[in-house]
Amino acid sequence: MNFRKILFQAFCIFVFSSQFLEAFGKLNYYSCSNHQDKKSCSASCKKRSNDYTHEFLVNTSNNSVIFNTFIKDRLTKSEPYENCKVVDKNNWVCSLMGWNPRLQENYEISRLIMSNGVYFVSEEHGSGVRDFPAWCFK
């Protein structure tokens, strides 16, 4: 059985077994001039592409989030987020630990944040917070 088929079956089980699953509409990609602007995806952030979008499936009953990436409306990636604290579909935080290939170092915590319907990422290292490049999705 190939990996995509297993992933699709797991996804279907998750979707149909959850009574509290909420889909967040597809979000568009924006580039911002600074990290403060990305947290609100303010008017200074510029829309980059209509072809590259994200969608989040949020389960408030078990604090889980599935992250879907689309290119030209074709699902190219579906990834479950773990260690999440979900308030509602517009407000949640998920935490990760691991290796950052871009920085060539371990990161302690990467926070995947949806705040008031705006999605962005922030990392914390032993030396403090290091933000990802200034981008957001709304």
PDB file of C-alpha atoms in Angstrom:
ATOM      1  CA  MET A   1       0.000   0.000   0.000  1.00  0.00           C
ATOM      2  CA  ASN A   2       1.542   3.311  -0.974  1.00  0.00           C
ATOM      3  CA  PHE A   3       2.089   6.181   1.452  1.00  0.00           C
ATOM      4  CA  ARG A   4      -0.465   8.511  -0.173  1.00  0.00           C
ATOM      5  CA  LYS A   5      -3.212   5.923   0.135  1.00  0.00           C
ATOM      6  CA  ILE A   6      -2.408   5.367   3.822  1.00  0.00           C
ATOM      7  CA  LEU A   7      -2.315   9.106   4.451  1.00  0.00           C
ATOM      8  CA  PHE A   8      -5.643   9.583   2.640  1.00  0.00           C
ATOM      9  CA  GLN A   9      -7.280   6.778   4.653  1.00  0.00           C
ATOM     10  CA  ALA A  10      -5.972   8.216   7.934  1.00  0.00           C
ATOM     11  CA  PHE A  11      -7.220  11.635   6.914  1.00  0.00           C
ATOM     12  CA  CYS A  12     -10.701  10.263   6.086  1.00  0.00           C
ATOM     13  CA  ILE A  13     -10.920   8.409   9.403  1.00  0.00           C
ATOM     14  CA  PHE A  14      -9.940  11.597  11.224  1.00  0.00           C
ATOM     15  CA  VAL A  15     -12.456  13.713   9.317  1.00  0.00           C
ATOM     16  CA  PHE A  16     -15.410  11.372   9.578  1.00  0.00           C
ATOM     17  CA  SER A  17     -14.781  10.368  13.184  1.00  0.00           C
ATOM     18  CA  SER A  18     -14.750  13.935  14.440  1.00  0.00           C
ATOM     19  CA  GLN A  19     -17.936  15.770  15.203  1.00  0.00           C
ATOM     20  CA  PHE A  20     -16.150  19.045  15.965  1.00  0.00           C
ATOM     21  CA  LEU A  21     -13.995  19.424  12.872  1.00  0.00           C
ATOM     22  CA  GLU A  22     -14.022  22.906  11.377  1.00  0.00           C
ATOM     23  CA  ALA A  23     -12.488  23.788   8.046  1.00  0.00           C
ATOM     24  CA  PHE A  24     -10.880  27.155   7.713  1.00  0.00           C
ATOM     25  CA  GLY A  25     -11.204  28.548   4.174  1.00  0.00           C
ATOM     26  CA  LYS A  26      -8.146  28.649   1.962  1.00  0.00           C
ATOM     27  CA  LEU A  27      -5.681  31.313   3.056  1.00  0.00           C
ATOM     28  CA  ASN A  28      -3.541  33.381   0.680  1.00  0.00           C
ATOM     29  CA  TYR A  29       0.207  33.941   0.965  1.00  0.00           C
ATOM     30  CA  TYR A  30       1.522  37.416   1.891  1.00  0.00           C
ATOM     31  CA  SER A  31       5.037  38.790   2.268  1.00  0.00           C
ATOM     32  CA  CYS A  32       5.577  41.467   4.935  1.00  0.00           C
ATOM     33  CA  SER A  33       8.288  44.070   5.441  1.00  0.00           C
ATOM     34  CA  ASN A  34       8.766  43.194   9.117  1.00  0.00           C
ATOM     35  CA  HIS A  35       7.902  40.618  11.761  1.00  0.00           C
ATOM     36  CA  GLN A  36       5.442  42.837  13.611  1.00  0.00           C
ATOM     37  CA  ASP A  37       3.312  43.274  10.484  1.00  0.00           C
ATOM     38  CA  LYS A  38       3.175  39.520   9.846  1.00  0.00           C
ATOM     39  CA  LYS A  39       1.427  38.909  13.178  1.00  0.00           C
ATOM     40  CA  SER A  40      -1.615  40.816  11.942  1.00  0.00           C
ATOM     41  CA  CYS A  41      -0.940  40.361   8.205  1.00  0.00           C
ATOM     42  CA  SER A  42      -1.415  44.115   7.989  1.00  0.00           C
ATOM     43  CA  ALA A  43      -2.102  46.240   4.931  1.00  0.00           C
ATOM     44  CA  SER A  44       1.664  46.692   4.427  1.00  0.00           C
ATOM     45  CA  CYS A  45       1.935  42.970   3.609  1.00  0.00           C
ATOM     46  CA  LYS A  46       1.711  42.229  -0.104  1.00  0.00           C
ATOM     47  CA  LYS A  47      -0.172  39.315  -1.603  1.00  0.00           C
ATOM     48  CA  ARG A  48       2.363  37.085  -3.377  1.00  0.00           C
ATOM     49  CA  SER A  49       0.448  34.447  -5.278  1.00  0.00           C
ATOM     50  CA  ASN A  50      -3.054  33.247  -5.986  1.00  0.00           C
ATOM     51  CA  ASP A  51      -1.618  29.826  -6.823  1.00  0.00           C
ATOM     52  CA  TYR A  52      -0.151  29.011  -3.386  1.00  0.00           C
ATOM     53  CA  THR A  53      -2.705  28.621  -0.574  1.00  0.00           C
ATOM     54  CA  HIS A  54      -3.110  26.858   2.753  1.00  0.00           C
ATOM     55  CA  GLU A  55      -6.113  25.342   4.439  1.00  0.00           C
ATOM     56  CA  PHE A  56      -6.423  24.202   8.043  1.00  0.00           C
ATOM     57  CA  LEU A  57      -8.774  21.557   9.386  1.00  0.00           C
ATOM     58  CA  VAL A  58      -9.214  22.207  13.096  1.00  0.00           C
ATOM     59  CA  ASN A  59     -10.612  19.733  15.625  1.00  0.00           C
ATOM     60  CA  THR A  60     -11.551  21.586  18.804  1.00  0.00           C
ATOM     61  CA  SER A  61     -12.509  18.399  20.671  1.00  0.00           C
ATOM     62  CA  ASN A  62      -9.035  16.821  20.542  1.00  0.00           C
ATOM     63  CA  ASN A  63      -6.836  19.905  19.942  1.00  0.00           C
ATOM     64  CA  SER A  64      -5.586  18.801  16.542  1.00  0.00           C
ATOM     65  CA  VAL A  65      -4.898  20.671  13.313  1.00  0.00           C
ATOM     66  CA  ILE A  66      -4.308  19.349   9.798  1.00  0.00           C
ATOM     67  CA  PHE A  67      -2.309  21.642   7.526  1.00  0.00           C
ATOM     68  CA  ASN A  68      -3.065  21.368   3.793  1.00  0.00           C
ATOM     69  CA  THR A  69      -1.011  23.042   1.071  1.00  0.00           C
ATOM     70  CA  PHE A  70      -2.459  23.729  -2.365  1.00  0.00           C
ATOM     71  CA  ILE A  71      -0.736  24.825  -5.544  1.00  0.00           C
ATOM     72  CA  LYS A  72      -3.193  25.920  -8.237  1.00  0.00           C
ATOM     73  CA  ASP A  73      -6.041  24.358  -6.197  1.00  0.00           C
ATOM     74  CA  ARG A  74      -4.299  20.962  -6.213  1.00  0.00           C
ATOM     75  CA  LEU A  75      -3.606  19.424  -2.806  1.00  0.00           C
ATOM     76  CA  THR A  76       0.157  18.911  -2.679  1.00  0.00           C
ATOM     77  CA  LYS A  77       0.719  18.283   1.026  1.00  0.00           C
ATOM     78  CA  SER A  78      -1.354  17.298   4.041  1.00  0.00           C
ATOM     79  CA  GLU A  79       0.360  17.346   7.410  1.00  0.00           C
ATOM     80  CA  PRO A  80      -1.067  16.801  10.905  1.00  0.00           C
ATOM     81  CA  TYR A  81       0.144  19.239  13.555  1.00  0.00           C
ATOM     82  CA  GLU A  82       0.622  17.914  17.079  1.00  0.00           C
ATOM     83  CA  ASN A  83       0.975  19.500  20.508  1.00  0.00           C
ATOM     84  CA  CYS A  84      -1.753  22.033  19.792  1.00  0.00           C
ATOM     85  CA  LYS A  85      -3.825  24.245  22.039  1.00  0.00           C
ATOM     86  CA  VAL A  86      -7.014  25.061  20.148  1.00  0.00           C
ATOM     87  CA  VAL A  87      -9.439  27.767  21.232  1.00  0.00           C
ATOM     88  CA  ASP A  88     -11.400  27.790  17.966  1.00  0.00           C
ATOM     89  CA  LYS A  89     -10.675  27.562  14.231  1.00  0.00           C
ATOM     90  CA  ASN A  90      -9.360  31.150  14.205  1.00  0.00           C
ATOM     91  CA  ASN A  91      -7.121  30.892  17.291  1.00  0.00           C
ATOM     92  CA  TRP A  92      -4.678  28.074  18.038  1.00  0.00           C
ATOM     93  CA  VAL A  93      -1.003  27.383  18.653  1.00  0.00           C
ATOM     94  CA  CYS A  94       0.926  24.202  17.835  1.00  0.00           C
ATOM     95  CA  SER A  95       4.500  23.534  18.995  1.00  0.00           C
ATOM     96  CA  LEU A  96       7.248  21.515  17.305  1.00  0.00           C
ATOM     97  CA  MET A  97      10.815  20.592  18.163  1.00  0.00           C
ATOM     98  CA  GLY A  98      13.510  19.505  15.745  1.00  0.00           C
ATOM     99  CA  TRP A  99      16.051  20.444  13.089  1.00  0.00           C
ATOM    100  CA  ASN A 100      15.846  23.604  10.987  1.00  0.00           C
ATOM    101  CA  PRO A 101      17.629  22.903   7.680  1.00  0.00           C
ATOM    102  CA  ARG A 102      17.507  26.581   6.664  1.00  0.00           C
ATOM    103  CA  LEU A 103      19.446  27.652   9.774  1.00  0.00           C
ATOM    104  CA  GLN A 104      21.416  24.375  10.023  1.00  0.00           C
ATOM    105  CA  GLU A 105      20.673  24.055  13.744  1.00  0.00           C
ATOM    106  CA  ASN A 106      18.229  22.519  16.168  1.00  0.00           C
ATOM    107  CA  TYR A 107      15.381  24.678  17.254  1.00  0.00           C
ATOM    108  CA  GLU A 108      13.835  24.280  20.661  1.00  0.00           C
ATOM    109  CA  ILE A 109      10.278  25.278  19.864  1.00  0.00           C
ATOM    110  CA  SER A 110       8.639  26.316  16.645  1.00  0.00           C
ATOM    111  CA  ARG A 111       5.254  27.860  17.226  1.00  0.00           C
ATOM    112  CA  LEU A 112       2.730  27.520  14.429  1.00  0.00           C
ATOM    113  CA  ILE A 113       0.226  30.228  15.245  1.00  0.00           C
ATOM    114  CA  MET A 114      -3.270  31.088  14.027  1.00  0.00           C
ATOM    115  CA  SER A 115      -4.336  34.326  15.705  1.00  0.00           C
ATOM    116  CA  ASN A 116      -7.611  35.971  14.738  1.00  0.00           C
ATOM    117  CA  GLY A 117      -7.540  34.142  11.401  1.00  0.00           C
ATOM    118  CA  VAL A 118      -3.916  35.032  10.547  1.00  0.00           C
ATOM    119  CA  TYR A 119      -1.328  32.220  10.289  1.00  0.00           C
ATOM    120  CA  PHE A 120       2.409  32.731  10.906  1.00  0.00           C
ATOM    121  CA  VAL A 121       5.386  30.890  12.448  1.00  0.00           C
ATOM    122  CA  SER A 122       7.841  31.854  15.192  1.00  0.00           C
ATOM    123  CA  GLU A 123      10.819  29.932  16.617  1.00  0.00           C
ATOM    124  CA  GLU A 124      12.322  30.023  20.091  1.00  0.00           C
ATOM    125  CA  HIS A 125      15.955  29.082  20.670  1.00  0.00           C
ATOM    126  CA  GLY A 126      18.086  29.059  23.779  1.00  0.00           C
ATOM    127  CA  SER A 127      19.083  32.603  22.869  1.00  0.00           C
ATOM    128  CA  GLY A 128      15.468  33.770  22.570  1.00  0.00           C
ATOM    129  CA  VAL A 129      12.857  34.185  19.871  1.00  0.00           C
ATOM    130  CA  ARG A 130      13.965  34.078  16.250  1.00  0.00           C
ATOM    131  CA  ASP A 131      11.180  34.808  13.817  1.00  0.00           C
ATOM    132  CA  PHE A 132      10.790  33.079  10.501  1.00  0.00           C
ATOM    133  CA  PRO A 133      10.944  35.318   7.443  1.00  0.00           C
ATOM    134  CA  ALA A 134       8.182  37.903   7.506  1.00  0.00           C
ATOM    135  CA  TRP A 135       5.299  36.117   5.819  1.00  0.00           C
ATOM    136  CA  CYS A 136       1.740  35.317   6.774  1.00  0.00           C
ATOM    137  CA  PHE A 137      -1.407  33.702   5.409  1.00  0.00           C
ATOM    138  CA  LYS A 138      -4.897  35.181   5.699  1.00  0.00           C
TER     139      LYS A 138
END
